[in-house]
Coordinates of C-alpha atoms and ligand atoms in Angstrom, one line a residue:
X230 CA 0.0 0.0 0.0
X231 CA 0.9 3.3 -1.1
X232 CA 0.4 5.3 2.8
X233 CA 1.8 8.4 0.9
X234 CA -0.6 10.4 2.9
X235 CA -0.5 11.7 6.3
X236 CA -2.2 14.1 8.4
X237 CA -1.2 17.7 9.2
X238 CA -1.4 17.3 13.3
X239 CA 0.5 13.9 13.3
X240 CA 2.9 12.1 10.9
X241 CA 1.4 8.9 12.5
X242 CA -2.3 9.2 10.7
X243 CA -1.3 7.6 7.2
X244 CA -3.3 7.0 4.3
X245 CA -2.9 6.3 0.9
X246 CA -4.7 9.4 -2.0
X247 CA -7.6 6.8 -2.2
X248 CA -8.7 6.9 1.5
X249 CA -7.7 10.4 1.7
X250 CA -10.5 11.4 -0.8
X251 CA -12.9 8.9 1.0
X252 CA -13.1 10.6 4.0
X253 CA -12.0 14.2 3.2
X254 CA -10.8 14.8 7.0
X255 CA -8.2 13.0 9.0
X256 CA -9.6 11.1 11.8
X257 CA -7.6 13.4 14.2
X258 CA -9.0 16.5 12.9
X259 CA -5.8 17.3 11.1
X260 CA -6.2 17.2 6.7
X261 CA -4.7 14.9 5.0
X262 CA -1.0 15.9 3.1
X263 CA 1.1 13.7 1.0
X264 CA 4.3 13.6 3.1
X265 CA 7.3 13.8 0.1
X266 CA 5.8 16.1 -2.6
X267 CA 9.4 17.7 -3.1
X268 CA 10.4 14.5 -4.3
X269 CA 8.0 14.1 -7.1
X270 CA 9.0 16.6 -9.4
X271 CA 7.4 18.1 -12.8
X272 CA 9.9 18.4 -15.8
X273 CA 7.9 20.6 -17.7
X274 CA 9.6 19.9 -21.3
X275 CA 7.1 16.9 -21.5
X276 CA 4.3 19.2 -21.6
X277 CA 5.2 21.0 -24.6
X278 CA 2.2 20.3 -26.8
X279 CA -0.1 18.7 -24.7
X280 CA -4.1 19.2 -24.2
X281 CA -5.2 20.7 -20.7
X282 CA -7.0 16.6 -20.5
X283 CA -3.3 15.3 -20.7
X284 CA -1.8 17.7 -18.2
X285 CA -4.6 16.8 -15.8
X286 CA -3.6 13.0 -16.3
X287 CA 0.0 13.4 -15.7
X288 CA -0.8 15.8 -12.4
X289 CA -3.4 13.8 -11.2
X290 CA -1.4 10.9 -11.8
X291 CA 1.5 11.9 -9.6
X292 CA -0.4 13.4 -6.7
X293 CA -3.2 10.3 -6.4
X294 CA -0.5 7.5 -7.0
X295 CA -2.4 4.8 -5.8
X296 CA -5.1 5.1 -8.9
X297 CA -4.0 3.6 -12.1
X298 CA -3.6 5.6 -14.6
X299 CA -6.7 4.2 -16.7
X300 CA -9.0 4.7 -13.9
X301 CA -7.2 8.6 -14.0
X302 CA -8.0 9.0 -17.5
X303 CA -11.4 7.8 -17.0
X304 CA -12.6 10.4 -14.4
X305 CA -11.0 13.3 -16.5
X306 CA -12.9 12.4 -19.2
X307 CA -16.4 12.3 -17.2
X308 CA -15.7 15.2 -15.8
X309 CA -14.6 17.6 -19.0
X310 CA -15.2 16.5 -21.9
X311 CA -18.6 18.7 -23.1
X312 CA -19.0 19.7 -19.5
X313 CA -16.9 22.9 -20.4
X314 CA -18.4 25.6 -22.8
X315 CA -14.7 25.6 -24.0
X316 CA -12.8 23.0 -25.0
X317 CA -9.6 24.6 -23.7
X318 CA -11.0 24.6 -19.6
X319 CA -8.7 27.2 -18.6
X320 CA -7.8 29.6 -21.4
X321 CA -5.1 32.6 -21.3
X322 CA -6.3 35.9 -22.1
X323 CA -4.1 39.0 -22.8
X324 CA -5.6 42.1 -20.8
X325 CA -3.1 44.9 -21.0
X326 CA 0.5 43.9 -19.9
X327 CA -1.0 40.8 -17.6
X328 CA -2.7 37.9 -18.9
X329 CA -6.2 36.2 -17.2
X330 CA -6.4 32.3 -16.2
X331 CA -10.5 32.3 -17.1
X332 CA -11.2 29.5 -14.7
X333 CA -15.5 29.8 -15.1
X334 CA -16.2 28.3 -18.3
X335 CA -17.6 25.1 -16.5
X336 CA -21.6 24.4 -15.6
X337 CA -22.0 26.8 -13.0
X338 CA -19.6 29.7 -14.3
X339 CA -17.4 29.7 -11.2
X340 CA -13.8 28.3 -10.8
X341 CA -15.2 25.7 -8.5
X342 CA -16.4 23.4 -11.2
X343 CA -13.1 22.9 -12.1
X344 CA -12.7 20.7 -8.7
X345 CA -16.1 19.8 -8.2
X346 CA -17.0 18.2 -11.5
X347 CA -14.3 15.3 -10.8
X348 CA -14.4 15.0 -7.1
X349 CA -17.9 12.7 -7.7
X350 CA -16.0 10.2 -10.2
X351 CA -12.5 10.2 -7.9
X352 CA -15.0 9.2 -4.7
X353 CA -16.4 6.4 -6.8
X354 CA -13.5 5.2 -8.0
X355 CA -11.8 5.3 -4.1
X356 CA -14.9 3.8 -3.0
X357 CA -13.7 0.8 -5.4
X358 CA -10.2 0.8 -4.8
X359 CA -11.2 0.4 -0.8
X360 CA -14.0 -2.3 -1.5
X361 CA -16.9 0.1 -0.3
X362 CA -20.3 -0.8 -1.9
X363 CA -22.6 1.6 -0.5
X364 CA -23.7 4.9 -0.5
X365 CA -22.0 8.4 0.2
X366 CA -23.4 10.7 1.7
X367 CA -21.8 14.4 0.9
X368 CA -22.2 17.4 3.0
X369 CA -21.3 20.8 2.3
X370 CA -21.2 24.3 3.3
X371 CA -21.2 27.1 1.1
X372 CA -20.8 30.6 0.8
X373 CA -22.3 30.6 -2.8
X374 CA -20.2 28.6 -5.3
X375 CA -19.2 25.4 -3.9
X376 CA -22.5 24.4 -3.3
X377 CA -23.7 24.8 -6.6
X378 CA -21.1 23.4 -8.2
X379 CA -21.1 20.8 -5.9
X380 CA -24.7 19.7 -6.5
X381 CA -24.2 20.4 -10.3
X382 CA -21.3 17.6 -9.8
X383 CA -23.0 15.1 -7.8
X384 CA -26.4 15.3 -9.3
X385 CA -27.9 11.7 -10.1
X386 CA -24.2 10.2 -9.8
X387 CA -24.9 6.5 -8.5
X388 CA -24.4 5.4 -5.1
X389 CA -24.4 9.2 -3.9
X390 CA -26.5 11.9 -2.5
X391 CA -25.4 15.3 -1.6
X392 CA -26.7 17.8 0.9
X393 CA -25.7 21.6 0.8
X394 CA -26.4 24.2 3.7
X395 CA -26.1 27.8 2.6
X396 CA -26.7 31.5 4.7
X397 CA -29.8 32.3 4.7
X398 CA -29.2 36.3 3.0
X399 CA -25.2 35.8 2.7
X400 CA -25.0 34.2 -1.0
X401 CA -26.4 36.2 -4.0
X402 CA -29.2 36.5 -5.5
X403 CA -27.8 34.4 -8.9
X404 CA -26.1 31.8 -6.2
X405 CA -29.3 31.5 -4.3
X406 CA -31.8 30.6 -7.7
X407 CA -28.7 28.5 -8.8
X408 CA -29.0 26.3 -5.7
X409 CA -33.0 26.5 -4.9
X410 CA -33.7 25.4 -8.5
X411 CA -31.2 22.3 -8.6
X412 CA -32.7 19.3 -10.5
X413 CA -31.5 15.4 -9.8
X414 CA -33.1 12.7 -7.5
X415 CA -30.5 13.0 -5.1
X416 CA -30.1 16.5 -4.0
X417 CA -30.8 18.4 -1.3
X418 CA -30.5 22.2 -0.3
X419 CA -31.5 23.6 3.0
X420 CA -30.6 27.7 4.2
X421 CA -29.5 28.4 7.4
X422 CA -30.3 30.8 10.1
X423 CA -26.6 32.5 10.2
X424 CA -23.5 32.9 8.7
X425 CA -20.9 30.8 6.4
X426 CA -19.0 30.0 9.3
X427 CA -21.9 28.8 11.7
X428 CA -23.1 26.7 8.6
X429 CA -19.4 25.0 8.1
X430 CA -19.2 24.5 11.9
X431 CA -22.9 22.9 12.2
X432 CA -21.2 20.5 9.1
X433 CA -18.4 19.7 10.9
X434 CA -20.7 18.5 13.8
X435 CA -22.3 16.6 12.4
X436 CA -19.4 15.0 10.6
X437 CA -18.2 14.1 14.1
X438 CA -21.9 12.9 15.6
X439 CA -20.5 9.2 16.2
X440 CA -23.7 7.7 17.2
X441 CA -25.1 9.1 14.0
X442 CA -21.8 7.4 11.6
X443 CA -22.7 4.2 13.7
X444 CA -26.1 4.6 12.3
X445 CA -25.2 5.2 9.3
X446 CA -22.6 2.3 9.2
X447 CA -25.4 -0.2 9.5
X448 CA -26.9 0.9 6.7
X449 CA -23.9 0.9 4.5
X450 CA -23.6 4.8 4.5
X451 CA -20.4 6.7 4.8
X452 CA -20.5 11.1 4.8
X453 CA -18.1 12.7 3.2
X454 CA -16.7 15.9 2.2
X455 CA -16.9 18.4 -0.7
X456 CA -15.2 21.4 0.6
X457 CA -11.8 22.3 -0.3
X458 CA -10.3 20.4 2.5
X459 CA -10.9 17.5 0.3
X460 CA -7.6 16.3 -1.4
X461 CA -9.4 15.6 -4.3
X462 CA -10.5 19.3 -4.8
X463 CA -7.3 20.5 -4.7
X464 CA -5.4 18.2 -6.5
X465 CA -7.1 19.2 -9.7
X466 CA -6.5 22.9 -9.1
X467 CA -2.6 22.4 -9.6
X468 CA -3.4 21.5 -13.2
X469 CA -4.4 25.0 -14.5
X470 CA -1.4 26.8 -12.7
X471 CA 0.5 23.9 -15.4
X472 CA -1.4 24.9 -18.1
X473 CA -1.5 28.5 -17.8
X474 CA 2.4 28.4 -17.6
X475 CA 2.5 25.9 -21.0
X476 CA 0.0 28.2 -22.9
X477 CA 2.8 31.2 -22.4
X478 CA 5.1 29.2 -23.5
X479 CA 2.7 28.0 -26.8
X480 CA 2.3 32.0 -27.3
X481 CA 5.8 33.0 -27.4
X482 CA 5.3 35.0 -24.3
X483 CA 8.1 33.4 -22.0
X484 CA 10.8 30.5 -22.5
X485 CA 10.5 27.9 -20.8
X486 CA 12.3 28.3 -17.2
X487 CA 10.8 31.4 -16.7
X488 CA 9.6 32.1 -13.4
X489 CA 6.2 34.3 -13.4
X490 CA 3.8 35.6 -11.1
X491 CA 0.1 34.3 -10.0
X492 CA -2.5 36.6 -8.5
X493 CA -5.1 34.9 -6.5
X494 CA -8.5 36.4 -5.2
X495 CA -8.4 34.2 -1.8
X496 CA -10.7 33.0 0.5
X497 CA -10.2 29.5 2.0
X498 CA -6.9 29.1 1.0
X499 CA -7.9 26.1 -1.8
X500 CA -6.7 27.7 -4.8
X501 CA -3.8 29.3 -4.1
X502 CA -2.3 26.9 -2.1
X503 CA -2.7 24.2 -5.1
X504 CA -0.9 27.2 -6.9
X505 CA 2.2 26.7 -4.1
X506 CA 1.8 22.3 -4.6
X507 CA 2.7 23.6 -8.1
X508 CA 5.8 25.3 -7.1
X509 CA 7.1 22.7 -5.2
X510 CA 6.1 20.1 -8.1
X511 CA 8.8 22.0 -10.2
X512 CA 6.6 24.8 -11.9
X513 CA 8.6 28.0 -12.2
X514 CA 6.7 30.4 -9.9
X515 CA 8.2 33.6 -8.9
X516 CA 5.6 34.7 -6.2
X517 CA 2.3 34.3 -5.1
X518 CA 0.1 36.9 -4.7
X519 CA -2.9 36.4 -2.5
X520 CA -5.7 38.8 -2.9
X521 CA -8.2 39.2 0.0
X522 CA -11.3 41.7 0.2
X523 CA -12.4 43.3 3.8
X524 CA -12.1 40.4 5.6
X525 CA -8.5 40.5 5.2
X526 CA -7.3 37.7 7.8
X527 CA -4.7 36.6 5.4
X528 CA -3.2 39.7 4.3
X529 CA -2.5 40.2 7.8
X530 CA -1.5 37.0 7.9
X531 CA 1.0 37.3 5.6
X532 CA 2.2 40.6 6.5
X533 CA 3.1 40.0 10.2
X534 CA 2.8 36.2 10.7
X535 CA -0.3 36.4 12.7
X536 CA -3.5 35.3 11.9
X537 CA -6.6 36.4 14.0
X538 CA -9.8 35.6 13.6
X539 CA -11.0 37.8 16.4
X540 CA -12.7 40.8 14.1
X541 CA -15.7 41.9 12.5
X542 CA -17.4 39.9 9.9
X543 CA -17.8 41.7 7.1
X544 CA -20.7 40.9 4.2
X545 CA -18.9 42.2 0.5
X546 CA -19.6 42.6 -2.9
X547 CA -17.7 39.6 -3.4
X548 CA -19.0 36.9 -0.9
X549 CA -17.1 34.0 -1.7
X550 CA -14.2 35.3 -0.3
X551 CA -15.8 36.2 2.9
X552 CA -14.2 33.6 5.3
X553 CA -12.4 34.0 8.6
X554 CA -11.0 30.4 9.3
X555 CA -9.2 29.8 5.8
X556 CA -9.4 26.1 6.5
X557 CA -6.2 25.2 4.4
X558 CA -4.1 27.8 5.5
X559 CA -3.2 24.2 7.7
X560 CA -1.5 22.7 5.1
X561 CA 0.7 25.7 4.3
X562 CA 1.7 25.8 8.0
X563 CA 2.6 22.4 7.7
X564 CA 5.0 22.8 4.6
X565 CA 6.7 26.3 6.0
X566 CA 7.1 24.7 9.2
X567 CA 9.2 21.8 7.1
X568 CA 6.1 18.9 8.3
X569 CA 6.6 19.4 12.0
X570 CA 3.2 18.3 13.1
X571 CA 3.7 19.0 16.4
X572 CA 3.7 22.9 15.4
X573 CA 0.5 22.5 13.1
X574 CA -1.2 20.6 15.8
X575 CA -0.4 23.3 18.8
X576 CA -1.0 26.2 16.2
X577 CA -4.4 25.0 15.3
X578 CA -5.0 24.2 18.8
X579 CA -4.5 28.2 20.2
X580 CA -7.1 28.6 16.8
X581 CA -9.5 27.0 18.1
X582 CA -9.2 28.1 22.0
X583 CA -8.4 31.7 21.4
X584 CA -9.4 32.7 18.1
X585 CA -5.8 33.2 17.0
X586 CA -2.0 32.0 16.8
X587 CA 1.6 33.4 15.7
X588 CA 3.9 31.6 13.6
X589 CA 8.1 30.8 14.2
X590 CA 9.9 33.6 12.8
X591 CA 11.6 30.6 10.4
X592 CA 8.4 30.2 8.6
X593 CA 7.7 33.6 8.9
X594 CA 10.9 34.2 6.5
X595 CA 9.0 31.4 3.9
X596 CA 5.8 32.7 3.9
X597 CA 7.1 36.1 3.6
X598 CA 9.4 34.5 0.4
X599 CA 6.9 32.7 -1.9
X600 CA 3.5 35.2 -0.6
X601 CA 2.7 38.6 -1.1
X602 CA -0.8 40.2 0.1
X603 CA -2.9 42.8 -0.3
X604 CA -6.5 44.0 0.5
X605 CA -9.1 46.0 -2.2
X606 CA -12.0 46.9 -0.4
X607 CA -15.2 48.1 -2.0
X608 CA -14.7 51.4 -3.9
X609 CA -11.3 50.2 -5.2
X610 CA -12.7 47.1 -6.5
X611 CA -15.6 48.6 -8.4
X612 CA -13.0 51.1 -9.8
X613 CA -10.6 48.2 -10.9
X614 CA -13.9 46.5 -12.8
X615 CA -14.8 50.2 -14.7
X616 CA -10.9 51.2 -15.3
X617 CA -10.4 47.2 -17.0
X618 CA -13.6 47.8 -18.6
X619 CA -13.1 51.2 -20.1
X620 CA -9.2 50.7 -20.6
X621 CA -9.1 47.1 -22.0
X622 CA -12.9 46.1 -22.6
X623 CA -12.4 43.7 -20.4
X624 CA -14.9 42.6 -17.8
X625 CA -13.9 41.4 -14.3
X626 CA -16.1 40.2 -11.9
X627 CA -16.0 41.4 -8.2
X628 CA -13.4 38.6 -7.1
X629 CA -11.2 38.4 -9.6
X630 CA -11.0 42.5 -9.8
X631 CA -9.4 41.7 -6.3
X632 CA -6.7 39.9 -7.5
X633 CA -6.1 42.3 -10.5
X634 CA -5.9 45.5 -8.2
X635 CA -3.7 43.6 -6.3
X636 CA -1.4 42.3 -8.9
X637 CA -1.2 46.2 -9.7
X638 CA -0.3 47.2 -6.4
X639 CA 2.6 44.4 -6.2
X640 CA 4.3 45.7 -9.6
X641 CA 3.8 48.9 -8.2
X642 CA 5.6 48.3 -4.9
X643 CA 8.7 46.1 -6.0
X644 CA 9.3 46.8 -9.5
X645 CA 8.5 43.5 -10.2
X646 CA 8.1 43.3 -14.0
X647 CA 7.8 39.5 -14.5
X648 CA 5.1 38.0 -16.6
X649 CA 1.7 38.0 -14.5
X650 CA -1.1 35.9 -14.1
X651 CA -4.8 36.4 -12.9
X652 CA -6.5 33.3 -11.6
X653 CA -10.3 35.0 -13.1
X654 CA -12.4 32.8 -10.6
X655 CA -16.2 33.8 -11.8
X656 CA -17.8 35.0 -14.7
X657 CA -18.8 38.9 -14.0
X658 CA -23.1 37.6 -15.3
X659 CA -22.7 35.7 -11.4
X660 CA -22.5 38.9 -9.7
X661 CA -24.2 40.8 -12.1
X662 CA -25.8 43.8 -10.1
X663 CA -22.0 44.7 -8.2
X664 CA -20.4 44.4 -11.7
X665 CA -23.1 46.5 -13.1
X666 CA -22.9 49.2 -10.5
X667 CA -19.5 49.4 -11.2
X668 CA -20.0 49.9 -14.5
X669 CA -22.7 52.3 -14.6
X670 CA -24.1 53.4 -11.1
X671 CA -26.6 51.9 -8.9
X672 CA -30.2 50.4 -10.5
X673 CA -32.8 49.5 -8.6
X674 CA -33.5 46.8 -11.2
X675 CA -34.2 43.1 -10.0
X676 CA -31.2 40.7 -10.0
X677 CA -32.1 39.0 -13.2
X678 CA -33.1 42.2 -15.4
X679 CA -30.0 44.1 -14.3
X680 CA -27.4 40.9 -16.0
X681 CA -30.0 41.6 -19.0
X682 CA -29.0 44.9 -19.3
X683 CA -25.6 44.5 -18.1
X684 CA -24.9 41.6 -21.2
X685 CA -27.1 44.1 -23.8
X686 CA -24.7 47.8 -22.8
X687 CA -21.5 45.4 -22.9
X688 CA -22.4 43.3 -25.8
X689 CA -21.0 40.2 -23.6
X690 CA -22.9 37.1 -23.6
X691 CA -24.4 35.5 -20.5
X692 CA -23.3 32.3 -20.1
X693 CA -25.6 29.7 -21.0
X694 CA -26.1 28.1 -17.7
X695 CA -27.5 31.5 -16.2
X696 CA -29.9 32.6 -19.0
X697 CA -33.4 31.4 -17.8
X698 CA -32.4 30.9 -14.1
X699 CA -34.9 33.0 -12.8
X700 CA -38.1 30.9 -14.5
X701 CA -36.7 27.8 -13.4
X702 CA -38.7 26.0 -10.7
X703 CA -38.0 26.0 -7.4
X704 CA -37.5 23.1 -6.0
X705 CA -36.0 23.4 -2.5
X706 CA -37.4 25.6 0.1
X707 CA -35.9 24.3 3.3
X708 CA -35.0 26.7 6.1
X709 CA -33.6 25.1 9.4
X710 CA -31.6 27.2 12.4
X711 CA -27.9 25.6 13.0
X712 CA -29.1 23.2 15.9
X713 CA -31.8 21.8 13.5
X714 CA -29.0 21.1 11.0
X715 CA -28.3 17.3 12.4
X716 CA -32.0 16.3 12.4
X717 CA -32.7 17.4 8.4
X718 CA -29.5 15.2 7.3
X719 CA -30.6 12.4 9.7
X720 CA -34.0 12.7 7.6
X721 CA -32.2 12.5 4.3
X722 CA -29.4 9.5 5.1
X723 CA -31.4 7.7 6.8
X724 CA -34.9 8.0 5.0
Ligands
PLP870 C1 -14.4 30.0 -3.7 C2 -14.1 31.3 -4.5 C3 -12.9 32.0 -4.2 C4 -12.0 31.7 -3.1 O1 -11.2 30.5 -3.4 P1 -10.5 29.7 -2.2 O2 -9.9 28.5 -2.8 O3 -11.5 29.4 -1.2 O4 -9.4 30.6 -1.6 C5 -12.7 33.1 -5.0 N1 -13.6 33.5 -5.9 C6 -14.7 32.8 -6.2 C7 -15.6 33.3 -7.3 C8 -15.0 31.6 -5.5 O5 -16.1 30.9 -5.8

């Protein structure tokens, strides 16, 4: 067996990529990590020339190494091929001096689907490979996009059902008809009376409910996970840091060799961090620059080494980077701090008892290395989406303007003139009214009108899976409070 695997909080926890997707979350509360990534390195001449689908295979490959390689091929294949409005997934586009990753081209226009249209067809196959034949049960949290593109994933996949809690008033109003209108036989969407993070902590709860997992046991049930602490969400999220580095190469733009720059509009870590597994495959990365709006946890982060959790909440125009506990953030502590588990497990430990923790100044001097942060708040974002807009005709939505302005402010502040990517995480039609008043000033317009007018003034289309949304059925109207959370999934797994 291939225990390549272990958990952040103690080298002892192994497990091998299969049983790492299975169960999303180490038994000890730690998230699984494979233990030598430095020592399975990337040559990037055997790239040259190949599809986005054959980069995924050879990534994938690498990082889940105890799937075969047919069985790899297989799930790519399911999950992208005429899933994708473009047959690309991820292509470059040149906006002024810096180019843009468009990472939204999947079913629910958000960069999620990248991750969340394989993660059903990896489960399955681990659910082989470990000689499990009965049903999964996922659970999610969301904050807007992950659900979605979760229950887009999962829909009517055998042997699975999925259940996503969102806040009730903290998701859009594009996010909200996305999710309430979700077809299959197997999903099921329930609002909750709070925030993002009371939703993710009723999940985790009930993840850890043991009498309920016995229950579940009996009848050949298992929950898992479909939020980013899931190896097999980020794993595929290394592929397009590959392929956005190859297609630069394909235009001429750098040799290969080159290092170059990523901007990343942040949240819970997911992304960019898959961006840093890239760097340590072998992919020539320069820094990484991590974006975050008013809840800026990680720029402070970054800057002085401590993170605190301890502050205001704040609700932005762009929501799916409104987090305070960026769950892995615990990875990255684990590689700065070279895998000393010990430090990851008493870090996380002051986390959760005071809301807070400081970092050695050794991985300090790491973090301060391969990161650089900033923080756009509300007026400078809009500004960034009407400048592109005016300057390039180029249309950002409200996250990914985040990790533009930021970019900006990095060249700005060191001179850096390397070549520079955007990681462009939704399409601007998701968050149509803050894009619009951007644009063009406040309307008082509904929702669905206003990405009307907003496609008709910028002669952009709307992407397909959004035209129509709003005279689409509704089919979930669940509202629960967080301590009702347990008893509507005991409803559903064991019904
Ligand atoms: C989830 C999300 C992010 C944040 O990504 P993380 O991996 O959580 O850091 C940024 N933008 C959009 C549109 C998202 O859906």
């Amino acid at each position: 067996m291939n225990l390549s695997y272990e958990s952040t909080r103690n080298s002892s926890v192994k497990s091998t990529a299969s049983e790492a997707v299975l169960k999303g979350i180490a038994e000890d509360g730690g998230l699984y990590i494979m233990r030598n990534i430095e020592e399975k390195r990337i040559d990037i001449n055997i790239l040259k020339g190949k599809s986005y689908l054959e980069i995924a295979e050879i990534i994938l490959g690498l990082m889940l190494d105890d799937f075969s390689k047919d069985k790899i091929k297989e799930c790519i294949h399911k999950a992208y091929i005429n899933k994708f409005s473009v047959e690309e997934i991820a292509p470059v586009v040149k906006v002024g001096e810096i180019y843009v990753t468009e990472l939204f081209h999947g079913p629910t226009s958000a960069f999620k689907d990248v991750a969340l249209s394989i993660l059903p067809y990896l489960m399955i196959a681990s659910h082989e490979m470990n000689d499990f034949q009965g049903e999964i049960i996922i659970l999610t949290a969301t904050s807007g996009d992950t659900g979605k593109a979760a229950l887009e994933g999962f829909k009517d996949v055998k042997g699975t059902k999925i259940i996503v809690f969102y806040p009730e008033g903290g998701v859009s109003q594009v996010q909200k008809s996305q999710m309430v209108t979700q077809e299959g036989s197997n999903t099921y969407v329930c609002a909750i009376v709070g925030n993002f993070d009371d939703a993710q902590t009723g999940v985790k709860k009930i993840f850890t409910n043991q009498e309920l997992i016995d229950k579940l046991k009996e009848k050949n049930k298992v929950f898992s996970s479909a939020n980013s602490i899931n190896i097999g969400r980020l794993v595929p999220q290394i592929v397009y840091y590959f392929s956005s580095y190859m297609k630069l190469y394909e235009k001429g733009t750098i040799k290969l060799g080159d290092k170059i720059n990523f901007s990343v509009p942040t949240g819970n870590f997911g992304n960019i961090l898959a961006g840093y597994y890239a760097k340590l495959l072998g992919l020539p990365i320069n820094k990484l620059i991590c974006g975050s709006n008013e809840n800026n946890v990680l720029y402070d982060f970054i800057k002085t080494g401590v993170y605190n959790r301890n502050r205001e909440f704040y609700k932005t125009i762009s929501p799916s980077m409104d987090i305070l506990v960026s769950s892995n953030l615990e990875r990255l502590l684990y590689l700065i701090s070279c895998k000393n588990n010990e430090t990851v497990k008493e870090l996380m430990t002051e986390l959760s008892d005071k809301g807070k923790y400081e970092i050695n100044e050794e991985m300090k001097k790491i973090l301060k290395s391969e990161f650089y942060s900033g923080c756009v708040f509300k007026t400078e974002t809009q500004n960034t989406i009407k400048n592109t807009y005016e300057e390039y005709g180029y249309l950002l939505d409200t996250h990914t303007a985040v990790a533009y302005k930021t970019l900006n402010d990095y060249k700005k502040e060191t001179g850096d003139d390397s070549v520079s990517v955007v990681l462009s995480t939704a399409s601007p039609f998701k968050f149509s009214s803050s894009v619009y008043e951007s644009l063009y000033g406040y309307s008082e317009k509904q929702e669905f009108e206003i990405m009307k007018e907003l496609s008709k003034r910028t002669m952009i289309k709307i992407p397909e899976n959004l035209l129509g949304l709003e005279n689409k059925k509704v089919l979930h109207n669940n509202l629960c409070k967080v301590n009702e959370m347990g008893e509507f999934v005991t409803n559903i797994a064991l019904g």
